[in-house]
Structures are given as structure tokens and as C-alpha cells.
Short mmCIF file of C-alpha atoms and ligand atoms in Angstrom, two decimals:
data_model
loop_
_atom_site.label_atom_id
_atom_site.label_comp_id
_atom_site.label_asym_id
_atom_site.label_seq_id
_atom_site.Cartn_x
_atom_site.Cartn_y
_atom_site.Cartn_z
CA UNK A 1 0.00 0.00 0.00
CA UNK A 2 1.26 3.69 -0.59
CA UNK A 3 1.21 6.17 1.45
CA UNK A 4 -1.44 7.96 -0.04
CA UNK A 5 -3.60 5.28 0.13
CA UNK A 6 -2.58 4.64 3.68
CA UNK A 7 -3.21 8.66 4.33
CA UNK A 8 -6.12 7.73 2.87
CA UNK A 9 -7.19 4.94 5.06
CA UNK A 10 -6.47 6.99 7.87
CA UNK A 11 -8.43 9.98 7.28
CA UNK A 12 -11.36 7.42 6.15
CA UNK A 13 -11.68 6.06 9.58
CA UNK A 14 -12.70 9.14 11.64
CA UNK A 15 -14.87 10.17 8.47
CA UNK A 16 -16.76 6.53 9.37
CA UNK A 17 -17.03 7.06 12.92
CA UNK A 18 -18.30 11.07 12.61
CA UNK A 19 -20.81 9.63 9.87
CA UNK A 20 -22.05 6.88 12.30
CA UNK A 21 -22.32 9.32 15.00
CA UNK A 22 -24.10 11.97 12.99
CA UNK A 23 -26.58 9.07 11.57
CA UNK A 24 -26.90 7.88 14.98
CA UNK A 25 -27.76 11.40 16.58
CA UNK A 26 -30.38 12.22 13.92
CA UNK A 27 -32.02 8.98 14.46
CA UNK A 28 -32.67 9.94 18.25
CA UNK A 29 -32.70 13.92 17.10
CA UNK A 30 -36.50 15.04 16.26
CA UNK A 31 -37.95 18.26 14.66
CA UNK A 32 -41.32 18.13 16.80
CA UNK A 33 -43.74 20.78 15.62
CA UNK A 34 -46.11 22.89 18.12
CA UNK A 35 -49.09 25.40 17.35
CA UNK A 36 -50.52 28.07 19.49
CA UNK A 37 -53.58 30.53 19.22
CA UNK A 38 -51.60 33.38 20.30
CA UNK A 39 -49.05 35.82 19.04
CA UNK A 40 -45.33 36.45 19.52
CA UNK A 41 -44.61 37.47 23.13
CA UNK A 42 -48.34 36.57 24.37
CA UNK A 43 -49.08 33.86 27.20
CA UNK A 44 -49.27 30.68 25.04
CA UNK A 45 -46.44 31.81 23.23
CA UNK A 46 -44.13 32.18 26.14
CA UNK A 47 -45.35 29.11 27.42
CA UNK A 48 -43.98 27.04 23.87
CA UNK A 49 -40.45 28.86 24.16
CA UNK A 50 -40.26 27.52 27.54
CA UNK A 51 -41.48 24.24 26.47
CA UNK A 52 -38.85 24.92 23.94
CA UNK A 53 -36.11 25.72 25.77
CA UNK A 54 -36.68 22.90 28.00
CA UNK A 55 -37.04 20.31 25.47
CA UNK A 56 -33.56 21.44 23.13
CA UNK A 57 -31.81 22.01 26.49
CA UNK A 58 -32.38 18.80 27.91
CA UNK A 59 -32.27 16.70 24.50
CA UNK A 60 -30.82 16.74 21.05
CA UNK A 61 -34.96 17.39 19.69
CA UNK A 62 -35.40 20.67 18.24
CA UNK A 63 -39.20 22.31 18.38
CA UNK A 64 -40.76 24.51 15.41
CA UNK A 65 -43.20 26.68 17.22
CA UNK A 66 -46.18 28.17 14.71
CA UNK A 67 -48.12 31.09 16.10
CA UNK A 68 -52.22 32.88 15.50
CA UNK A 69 -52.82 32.50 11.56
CA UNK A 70 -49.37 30.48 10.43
CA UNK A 71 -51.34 27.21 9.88
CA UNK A 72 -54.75 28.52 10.41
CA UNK A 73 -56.78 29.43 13.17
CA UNK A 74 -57.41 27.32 16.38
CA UNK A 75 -59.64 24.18 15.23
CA UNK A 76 -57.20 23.89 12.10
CA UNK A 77 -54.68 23.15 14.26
CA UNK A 78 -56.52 20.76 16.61
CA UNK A 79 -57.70 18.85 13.31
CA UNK A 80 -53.82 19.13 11.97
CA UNK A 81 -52.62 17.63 15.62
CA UNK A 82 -55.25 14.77 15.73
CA UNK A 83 -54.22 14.07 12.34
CA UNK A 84 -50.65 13.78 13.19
CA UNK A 85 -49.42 16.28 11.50
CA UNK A 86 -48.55 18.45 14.03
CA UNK A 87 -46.86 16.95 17.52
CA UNK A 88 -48.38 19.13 19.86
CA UNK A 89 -51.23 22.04 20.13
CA UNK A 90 -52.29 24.56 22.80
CA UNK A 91 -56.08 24.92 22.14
CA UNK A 92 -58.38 26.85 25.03
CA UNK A 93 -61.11 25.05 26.02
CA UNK A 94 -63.51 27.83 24.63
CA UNK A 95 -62.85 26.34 21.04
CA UNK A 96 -62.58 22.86 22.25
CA UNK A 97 -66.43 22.36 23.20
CA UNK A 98 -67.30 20.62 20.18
CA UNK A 99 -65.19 17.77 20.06
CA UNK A 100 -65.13 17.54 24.24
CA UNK A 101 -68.27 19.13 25.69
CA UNK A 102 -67.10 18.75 29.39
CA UNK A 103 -64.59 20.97 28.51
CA UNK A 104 -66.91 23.68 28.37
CA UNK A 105 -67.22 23.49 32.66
CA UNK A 106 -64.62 26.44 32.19
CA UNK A 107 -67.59 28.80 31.12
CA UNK A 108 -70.07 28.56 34.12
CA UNK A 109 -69.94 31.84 35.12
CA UNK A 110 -68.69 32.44 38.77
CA UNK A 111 -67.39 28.68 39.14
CA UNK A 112 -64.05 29.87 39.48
CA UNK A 113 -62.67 32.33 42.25
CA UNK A 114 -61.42 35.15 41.14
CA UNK A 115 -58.13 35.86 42.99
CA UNK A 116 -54.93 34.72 41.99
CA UNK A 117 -53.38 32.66 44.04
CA UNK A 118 -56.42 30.27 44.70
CA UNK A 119 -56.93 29.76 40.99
CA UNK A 120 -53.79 28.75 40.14
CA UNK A 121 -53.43 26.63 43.34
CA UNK A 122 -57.04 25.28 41.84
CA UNK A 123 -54.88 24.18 38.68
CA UNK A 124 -52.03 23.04 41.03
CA UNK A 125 -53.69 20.64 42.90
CA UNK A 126 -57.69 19.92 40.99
CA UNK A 127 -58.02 16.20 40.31
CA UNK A 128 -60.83 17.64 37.65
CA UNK A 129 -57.83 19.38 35.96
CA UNK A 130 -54.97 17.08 36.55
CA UNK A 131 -57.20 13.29 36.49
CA UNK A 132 -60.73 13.62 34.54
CA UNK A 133 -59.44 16.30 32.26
CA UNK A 134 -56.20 13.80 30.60
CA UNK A 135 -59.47 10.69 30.82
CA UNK A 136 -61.38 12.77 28.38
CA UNK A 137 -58.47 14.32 26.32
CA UNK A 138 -57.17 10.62 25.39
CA UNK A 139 -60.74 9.44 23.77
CA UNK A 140 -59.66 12.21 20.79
CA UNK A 141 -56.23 10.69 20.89
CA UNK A 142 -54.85 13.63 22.36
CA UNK A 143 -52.90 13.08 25.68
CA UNK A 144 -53.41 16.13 27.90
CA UNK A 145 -49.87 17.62 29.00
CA UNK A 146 -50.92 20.92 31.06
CA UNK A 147 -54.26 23.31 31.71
CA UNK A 148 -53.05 26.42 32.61
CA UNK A 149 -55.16 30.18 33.59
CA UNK A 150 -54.00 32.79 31.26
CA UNK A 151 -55.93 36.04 33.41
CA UNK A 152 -59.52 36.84 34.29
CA UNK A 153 -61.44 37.40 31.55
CA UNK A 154 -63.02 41.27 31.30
CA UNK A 155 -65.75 42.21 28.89
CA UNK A 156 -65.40 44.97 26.66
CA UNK A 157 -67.88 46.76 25.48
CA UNK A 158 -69.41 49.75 22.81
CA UNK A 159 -70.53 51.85 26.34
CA UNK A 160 -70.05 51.28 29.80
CA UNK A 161 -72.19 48.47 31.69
CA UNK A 162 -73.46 47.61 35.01
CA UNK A 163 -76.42 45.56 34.96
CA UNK A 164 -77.62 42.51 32.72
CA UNK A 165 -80.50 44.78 31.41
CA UNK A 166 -77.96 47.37 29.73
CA UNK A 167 -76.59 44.04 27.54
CA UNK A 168 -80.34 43.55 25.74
CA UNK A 169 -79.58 43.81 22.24
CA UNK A 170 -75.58 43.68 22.64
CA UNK A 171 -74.28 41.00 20.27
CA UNK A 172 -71.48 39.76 22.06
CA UNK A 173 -68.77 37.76 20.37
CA UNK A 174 -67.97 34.33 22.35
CA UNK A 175 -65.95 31.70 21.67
CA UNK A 176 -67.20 29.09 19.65
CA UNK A 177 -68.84 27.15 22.24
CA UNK A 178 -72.70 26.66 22.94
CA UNK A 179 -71.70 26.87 26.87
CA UNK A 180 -70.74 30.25 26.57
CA UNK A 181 -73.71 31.65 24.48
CA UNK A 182 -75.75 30.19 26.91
CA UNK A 183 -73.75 32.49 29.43
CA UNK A 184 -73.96 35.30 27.95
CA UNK A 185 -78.04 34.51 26.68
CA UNK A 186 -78.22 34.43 30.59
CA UNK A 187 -76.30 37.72 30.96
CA UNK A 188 -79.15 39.43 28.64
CA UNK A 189 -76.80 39.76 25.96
CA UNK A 190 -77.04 38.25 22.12
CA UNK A 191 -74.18 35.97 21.86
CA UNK A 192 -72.10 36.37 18.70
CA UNK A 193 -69.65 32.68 18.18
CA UNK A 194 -66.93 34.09 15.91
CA UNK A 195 -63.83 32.32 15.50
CA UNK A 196 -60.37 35.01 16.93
CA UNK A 197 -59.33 35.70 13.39
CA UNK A 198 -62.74 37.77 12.70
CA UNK A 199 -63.29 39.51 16.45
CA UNK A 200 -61.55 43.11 15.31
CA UNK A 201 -63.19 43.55 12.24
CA UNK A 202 -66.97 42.36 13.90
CA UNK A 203 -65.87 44.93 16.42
CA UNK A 204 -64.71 47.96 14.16
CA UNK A 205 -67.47 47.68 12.14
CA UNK A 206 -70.01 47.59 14.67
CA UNK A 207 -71.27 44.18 13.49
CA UNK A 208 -70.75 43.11 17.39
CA UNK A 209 -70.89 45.34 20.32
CA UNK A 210 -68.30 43.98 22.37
CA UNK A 211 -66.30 40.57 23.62
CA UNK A 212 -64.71 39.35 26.47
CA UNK A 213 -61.24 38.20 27.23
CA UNK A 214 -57.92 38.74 29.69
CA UNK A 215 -56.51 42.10 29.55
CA UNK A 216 -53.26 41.25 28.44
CA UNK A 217 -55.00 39.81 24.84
CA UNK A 218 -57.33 42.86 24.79
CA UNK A 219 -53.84 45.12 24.73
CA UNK A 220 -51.75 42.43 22.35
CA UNK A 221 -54.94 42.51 19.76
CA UNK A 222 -55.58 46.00 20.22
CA UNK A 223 -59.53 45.66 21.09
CA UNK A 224 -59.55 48.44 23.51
CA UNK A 225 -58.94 50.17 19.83
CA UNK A 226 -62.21 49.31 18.59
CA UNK A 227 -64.12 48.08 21.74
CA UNK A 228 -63.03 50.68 24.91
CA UNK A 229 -65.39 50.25 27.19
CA UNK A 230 -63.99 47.76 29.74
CA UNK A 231 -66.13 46.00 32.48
CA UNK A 232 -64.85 43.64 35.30
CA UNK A 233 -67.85 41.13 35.89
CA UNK A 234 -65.38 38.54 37.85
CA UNK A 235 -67.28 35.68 36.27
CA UNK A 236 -64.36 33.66 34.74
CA UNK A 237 -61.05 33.09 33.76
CA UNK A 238 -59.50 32.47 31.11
CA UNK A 239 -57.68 28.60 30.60
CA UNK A 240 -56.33 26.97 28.08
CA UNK A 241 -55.02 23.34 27.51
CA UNK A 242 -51.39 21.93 25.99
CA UNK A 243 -51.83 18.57 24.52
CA UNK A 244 -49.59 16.31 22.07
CA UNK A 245 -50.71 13.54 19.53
CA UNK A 246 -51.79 10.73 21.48
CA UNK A 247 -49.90 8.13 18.70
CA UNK A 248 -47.27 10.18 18.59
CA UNK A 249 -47.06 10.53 22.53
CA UNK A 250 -47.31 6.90 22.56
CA UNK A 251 -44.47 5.85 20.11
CA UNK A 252 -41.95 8.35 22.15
CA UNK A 253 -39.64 6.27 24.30
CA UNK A 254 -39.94 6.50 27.99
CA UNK A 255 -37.14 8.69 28.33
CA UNK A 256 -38.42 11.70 26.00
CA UNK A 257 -42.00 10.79 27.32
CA UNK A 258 -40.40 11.72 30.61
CA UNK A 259 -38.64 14.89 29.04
CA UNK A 260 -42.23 16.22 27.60
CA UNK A 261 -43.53 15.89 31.10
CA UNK A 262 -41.35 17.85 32.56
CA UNK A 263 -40.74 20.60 29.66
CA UNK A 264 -44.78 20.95 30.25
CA UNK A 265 -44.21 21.41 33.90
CA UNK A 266 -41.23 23.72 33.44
CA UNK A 267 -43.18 25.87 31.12
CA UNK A 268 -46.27 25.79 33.92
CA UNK A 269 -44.24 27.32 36.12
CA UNK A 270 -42.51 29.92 34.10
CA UNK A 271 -46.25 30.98 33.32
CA UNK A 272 -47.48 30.98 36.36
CA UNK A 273 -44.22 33.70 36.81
CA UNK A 274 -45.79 35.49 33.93
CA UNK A 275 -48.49 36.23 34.30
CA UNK A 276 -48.17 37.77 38.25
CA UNK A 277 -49.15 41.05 37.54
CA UNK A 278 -49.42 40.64 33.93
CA UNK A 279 -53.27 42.52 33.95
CA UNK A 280 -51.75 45.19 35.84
CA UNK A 281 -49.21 46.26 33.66
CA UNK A 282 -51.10 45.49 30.46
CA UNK A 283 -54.18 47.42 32.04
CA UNK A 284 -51.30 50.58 32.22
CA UNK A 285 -50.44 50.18 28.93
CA UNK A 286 -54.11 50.74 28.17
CA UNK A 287 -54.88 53.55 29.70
CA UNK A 288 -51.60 54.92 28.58
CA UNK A 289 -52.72 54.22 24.71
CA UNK A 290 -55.76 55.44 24.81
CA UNK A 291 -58.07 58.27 26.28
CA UNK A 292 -61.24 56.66 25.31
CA UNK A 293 -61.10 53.49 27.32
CA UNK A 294 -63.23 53.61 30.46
CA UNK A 295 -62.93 50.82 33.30
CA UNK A 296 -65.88 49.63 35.34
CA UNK A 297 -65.35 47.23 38.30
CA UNK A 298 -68.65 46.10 38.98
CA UNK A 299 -69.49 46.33 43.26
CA UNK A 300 -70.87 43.14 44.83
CA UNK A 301 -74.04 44.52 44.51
CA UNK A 302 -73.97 44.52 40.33
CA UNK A 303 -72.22 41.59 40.32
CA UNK A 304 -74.83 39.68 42.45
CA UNK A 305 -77.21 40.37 39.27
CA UNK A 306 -75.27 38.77 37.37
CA UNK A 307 -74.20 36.20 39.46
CA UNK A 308 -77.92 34.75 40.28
CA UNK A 309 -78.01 33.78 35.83
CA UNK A 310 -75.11 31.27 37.21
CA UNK A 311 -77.71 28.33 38.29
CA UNK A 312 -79.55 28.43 34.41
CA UNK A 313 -76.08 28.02 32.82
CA UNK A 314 -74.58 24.86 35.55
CA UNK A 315 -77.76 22.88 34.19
CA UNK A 316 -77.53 23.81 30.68
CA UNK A 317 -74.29 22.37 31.14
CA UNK A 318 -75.59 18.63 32.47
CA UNK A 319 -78.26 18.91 29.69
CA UNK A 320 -75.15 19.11 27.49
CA UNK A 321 -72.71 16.45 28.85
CA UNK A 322 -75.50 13.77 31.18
CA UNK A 323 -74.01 12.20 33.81
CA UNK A 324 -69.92 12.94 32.94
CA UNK A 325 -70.60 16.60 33.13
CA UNK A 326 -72.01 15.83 36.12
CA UNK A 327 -69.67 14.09 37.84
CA UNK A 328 -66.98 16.44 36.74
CA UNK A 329 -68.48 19.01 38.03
CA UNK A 330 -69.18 17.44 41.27
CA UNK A 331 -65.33 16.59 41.22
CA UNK A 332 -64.31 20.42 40.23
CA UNK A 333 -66.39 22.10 43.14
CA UNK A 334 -65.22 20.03 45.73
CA UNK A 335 -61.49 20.87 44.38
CA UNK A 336 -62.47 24.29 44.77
CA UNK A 337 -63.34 23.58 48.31
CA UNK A 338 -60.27 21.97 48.80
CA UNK A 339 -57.53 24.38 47.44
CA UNK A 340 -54.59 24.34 49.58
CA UNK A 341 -52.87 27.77 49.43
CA UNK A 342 -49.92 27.72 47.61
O1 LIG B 1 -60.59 35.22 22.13
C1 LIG B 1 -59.90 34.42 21.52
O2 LIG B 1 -60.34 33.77 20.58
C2 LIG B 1 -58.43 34.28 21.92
N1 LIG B 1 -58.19 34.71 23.25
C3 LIG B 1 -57.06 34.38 23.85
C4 LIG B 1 -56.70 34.97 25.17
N2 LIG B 1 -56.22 33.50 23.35
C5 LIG B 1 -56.44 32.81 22.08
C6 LIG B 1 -57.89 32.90 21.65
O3 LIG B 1 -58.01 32.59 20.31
#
């Protein structure tokens, strides 16, 4: 043999060995793809960065996040997820009560508490959220990773409001659910279901006469633009739900099903971080923006109006979902009863 060949023979060998190791890395190195309904810098985006940066920090996996409107809005990515196309999906249980009607409970007004701290000890610790929930999650092949609160949820409105009577004839945009037009039918109002993509447009051209969601959106999206009038009713907050592809979930080994886990509770907590005082400063930013806004808090005494349409709403929600809704509901209120503080 020469000694070019030889040089040859040499330099060949680590070329092997870096070509097995490469093909051996990208056999256990995945591009896993994850949708959101939200926009760059917003709560279900910061919760997929952290998910993210857990996942790519802890593995050699790599995650393509795709916000609001890349792929579509929020039940074309459900449908792309349980087709496998897409690994994982954050979708809020407000667009979710068609293919899982219990997960409507969310919108029965005044179920949840309205401070803080309790509600996201409620997440924390609810066997509704953390056992029944992943139960009904896996019959649409979708294993449940997290439920998390995003903020309280504030109407806003074409003129200030303080009693059910002053929302006759308001068309208010909702999520698509039936739960929540049956809130807001109890509320006096006209419910409106209008997927997010069309809410600014409804709003700016008077087509609706006003929506509700957590203050931090209503800055991002820029309702308080087209829709200034903000009330706090404290009837509800805002949650939303991270799932993956059951199959896909499935067909992970136990070590990266491990590693999902915990990049879902890593991102939990960063959110729960987050969004401390989130309303606050988005409320500011508000104000700041704009000298037409106007902010109601509704005293016990309006909110007690509103509060007594509660009852009509809890049984159109057993009508809906029999004897599961039931029991999940049975399960969530005596959670609520239970919360530990943090
Ligand atoms: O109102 C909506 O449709 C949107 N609201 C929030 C807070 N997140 C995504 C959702 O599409």
C-alpha cells in the first residue's frame, strides 16, 4: 500500500465514525412541531419557548413553534394535531367544546374564584384538571400535558355596563362554544360565536358590540382600539389546555416521554411567573394608549345580578354532557373547596 492510500485509510476512519455518530444522533434527534392561538410574546407563546427551551436544552430534539394564523386558526390546528401532522397544540377550552363538551365546565360563570393565588393553586392541585381532564383528552387521541389560567377574563364593550338589562340587544362575540352563548343569553346579551381571526373587524365595524377576554389579549390585539369600554364582571377566567398527539405521545420512548412531562411542567411554572401582575401592567399600557377606554369594576351589589343567571347556565351544562358533566363538576367544586394555598 502507498502512502497515499494509507493517508487515505487513515483519514477514512474518523470520516466513518463522525458519519455513524451523525446518523446515529439524527435517528434519536427530532424536529417536533407545536401550534398556538396566540401571538409572539403573548401567554401561550411564552409558554412554547419555555417548552422549547426545555425540550432542546435537555435533548438533542429541536421544536418549530407556529403562532395565530401560520397554519390557520385554532380548530385547524386541533384537526392538523389529531391528524398527526402536528406533535403538539395549545387549544383553550372555549374552542374545544365541540369535540369535548365537558370541557366547556370552564364557562359557568362564577365557578371559578377570582383571585390569583387560589386559581392557580385550583390548577395546582384539581383532580378535575390534573385526572378527569387527561381521561377525556385521550378518547380524541390527544394526551393532555398541562391546563393552565391565562388572566380573568373582562368584557369589553361599545358603552359602559353595570347591569344585565344594559346588555339587551348587545351581540357579544364568544368563543365558539354553545356553553358560553348560553352564558352570555343568561347575561341578557345576544351571543355572537366568531372564530379570533374575525373579532376586530366584527368589532370595528359595529357588526358586534363587544367581547370578552384577559386584559393582556385585549392590549396584544388592540380591542380596547375598537371596543373601549372595559367591564370587570369577575365571572371567569381564562384557561387553556397543551396537549400532544396521542400516537405520537405513545411511540416516544420512555425517556423523552419523561422529558415532555417535565418541559410541560417547566413551562407551567414559568407561566405561572408570567403572568403575576401581567393585567396590571397590560391594564397601564391601556390607559396609557388610549383616552377613550373607560374601566368599570362592577361592586358586589352589580355583580350579584349577574351572578344569580349562574344556576340556568350549571344545568344547561348537564343537559349538554348527562351524567360525565355531572360528575366532573361534582369533582371540580369540591377541588375548589379543597384548594390548599400555595
Ligand atoms: O378570544 C380568543 O379567541 C383568543 N383569546 C385568547 C386569550 N387566546 C387565544 C384565543 O383565540
Amino acid at each position: 500500500m502507498n502512502t497515499f492510500s494509507q493517508l487515505g485509510k487513515l483519514t477514512a476512519l474518523p470520516a466513518l465514525a463522525l458519519a455513524t455518530i451523525t446518523a446515529a444522533t439524527s435517528v434519536n434527534a427530532d424536529n417536533w412541531r407545536y401550534a398556538h392561538e396566540e401571538y409572539e410574546g403573548d401567554v401561550q407563546d411564552v409558554y412554547a419557548y419555555k417548552f422549547k427551551e426545555y425540550i432542546e436544552e435537555h435533548s438533542d430534539h429541536t421544536l418549530q413553534v407556529y403562532r395565530f394564523g401560520e397554519l390557520g386558526e385554532s380548530d385547524d390546528i386541533m384537526e392538523q394535531t389529531q391528524a398527526g401532522i402536528l406533535n403538539f397544540v395549545n387549544q383553550s377550552p372555549g374552542f374545544t367544546g365541540a369535540l369535548i363538551p365537558e370541557a366547556q365546565i370552564f364557562f359557568i360563570p362564577y365557578l371559578m374564584p377570582t383571585d390569583m393565588d387560589t386559581v392557580i393553586s385550583f390548577f395546582r392541585h384539581s383532580d378535575a384538571i390534573n385526572q378527569d381532564f387527561p381521561k377525556l383528552y385521550a378518547e380524541k387521541g390527544l394526551e393532555l400535558l398541562k391546563m393552565y389560567p391565562e388572566g380573568e377574563m373582562v368584557m369589553t364593550l361599545d358603552e359602559p355596563v353595570t347591569s344585565p338589562e344594559q346588555l339587551n340587544n348587545k351581540k357579544i362575540r364568544v368563543m365558539t362554544n354553545p356553553l358560553l352563548s348560553a352564558t352570555y343569553s343568561s347575561f341578557g346579551a345576544t351571543p355572537t360565536p366568531l372564530p379570533w381571526g374575525e373579532v376586530y373587524g366584527a368589532l370595528q365595524t359595529n357588526m358586534i358590540q363587544g367581547q370578552e377576554n384577559p386584559i393582556f389579549w385585549i392590549e396584544s390585539g388592540g380591542l380596547y382600539e375598537v371596543s373601549p369600554n372595559l367591564v370587570f364582571t369577575g365571572h371567569g377566567w381564562f384557561t387553556t389546555a397543551m396537549m400532544a398527539n396521542q400516537d405520537f405521545y405513545q411511540g416516544l420512548s420512555d425517556q423523552d416521554q419523561q422529558l415532555v412531562r417535565d418541559a410541560a411542567d417547566y413551562a407551567f411554572e414559568e407561566i405561572i411567573a408570567h403572568i403575576d401582575g401581567l393585567a396590571e401592567r397590560s391594564l397601564e399600557k391601556i390607559t396609557n394608549n388610549s383616552d377613550e377606554v373607560t374601566v368599570t369594576r362592577l361592586t358586589e351589589g352589580q355583580i350579584a345580578a349577574f351572578r344569580q343567571r349562574a344556576p340556568q347556565v350549571e344545568e344547561k351544562f348537564i343537559e349538554m354532557t348527562g351524567d360525565r358533566g355531572q360528575a366532573l363538576l361534582t369533582q371540580f367544586k369540591q377541588d375548589l373547596q379543597e384548594i390548599p394555598s400555595n
